[in-house]
Coordinates of C-alpha atoms in Angstrom, one line a residue:
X1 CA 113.8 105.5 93.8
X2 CA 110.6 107.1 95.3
X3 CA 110.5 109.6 97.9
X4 CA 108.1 108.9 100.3
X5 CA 106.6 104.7 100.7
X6 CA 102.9 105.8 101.4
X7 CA 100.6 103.7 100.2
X8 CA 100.2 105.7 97.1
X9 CA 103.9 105.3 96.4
X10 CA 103.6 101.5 96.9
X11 CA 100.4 101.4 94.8
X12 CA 102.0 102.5 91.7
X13 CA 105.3 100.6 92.3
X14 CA 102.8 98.0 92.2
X15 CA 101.5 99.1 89.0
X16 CA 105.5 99.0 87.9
X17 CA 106.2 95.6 88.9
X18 CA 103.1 94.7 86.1
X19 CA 104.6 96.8 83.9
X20 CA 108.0 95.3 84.4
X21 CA 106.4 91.4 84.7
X22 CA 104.4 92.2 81.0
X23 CA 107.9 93.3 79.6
X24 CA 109.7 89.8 80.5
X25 CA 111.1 90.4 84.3
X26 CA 109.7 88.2 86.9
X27 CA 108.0 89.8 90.2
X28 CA 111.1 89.4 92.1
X29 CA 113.3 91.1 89.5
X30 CA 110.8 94.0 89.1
X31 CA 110.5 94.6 92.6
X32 CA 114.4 94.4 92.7
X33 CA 114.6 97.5 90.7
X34 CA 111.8 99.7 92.8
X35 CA 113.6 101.5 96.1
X36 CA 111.8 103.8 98.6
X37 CA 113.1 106.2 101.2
X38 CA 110.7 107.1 104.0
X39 CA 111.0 110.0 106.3
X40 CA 113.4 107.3 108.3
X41 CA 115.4 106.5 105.4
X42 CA 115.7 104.1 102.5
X43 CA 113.2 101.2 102.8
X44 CA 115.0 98.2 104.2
X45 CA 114.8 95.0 105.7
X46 CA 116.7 95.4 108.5
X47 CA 114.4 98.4 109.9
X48 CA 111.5 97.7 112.6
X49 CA 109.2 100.3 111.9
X50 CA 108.1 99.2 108.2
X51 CA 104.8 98.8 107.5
X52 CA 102.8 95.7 105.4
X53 CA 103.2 97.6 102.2
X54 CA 106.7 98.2 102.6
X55 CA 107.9 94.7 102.4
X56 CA 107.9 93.4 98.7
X57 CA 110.0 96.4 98.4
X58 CA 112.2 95.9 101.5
X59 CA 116.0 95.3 99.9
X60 CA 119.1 93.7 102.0
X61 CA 121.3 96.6 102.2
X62 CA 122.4 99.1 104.6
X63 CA 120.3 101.7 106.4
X64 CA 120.7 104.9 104.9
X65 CA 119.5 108.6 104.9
X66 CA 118.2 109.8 101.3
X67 CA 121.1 111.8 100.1
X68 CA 123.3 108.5 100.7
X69 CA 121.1 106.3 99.6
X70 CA 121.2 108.5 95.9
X71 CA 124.7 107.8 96.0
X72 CA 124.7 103.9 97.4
X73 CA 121.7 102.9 94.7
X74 CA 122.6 104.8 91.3
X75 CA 119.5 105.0 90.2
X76 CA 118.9 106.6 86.9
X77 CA 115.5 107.9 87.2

């Protein structure tokens, strides 16, 4: 989960997603795995005020602040 879905951010989740892709996961499944909270909240599909970059890492799930969003996701890193 990043904190912040700048451009940088989404620049080296795309360098992930390669990462991921060389290790055997396709581009959906690596992208499945990257999540991003902006300052209005976890990176969604559902939100209007996403940018182009955001949207190969826009999930279906509910809109949350960042502290929920911790809890919601699990991530381990």
């Amino acid at each position: 989960m990043f904190l912040g879905a700048g451009s940088a951010a989404t620049v080296i989740a795309d360098l992930m997603t390669t990462a991921f892709v060389d290790e055997g996961l396709s581009v959906a499944e690596a992208r499945r795995r990257l999540w991003f909270v902006d300052v209005n909240g976890l990176v969604v599909n559902s939100r209007t005020d996403l940018m182009e970059h955001h949207g190969p890492y826009a999930h279906d799930f509910e809109p949350l602040g960042f502290l929920d969003a911790i809890d919601a996701i699990r991530r381990t890193c």
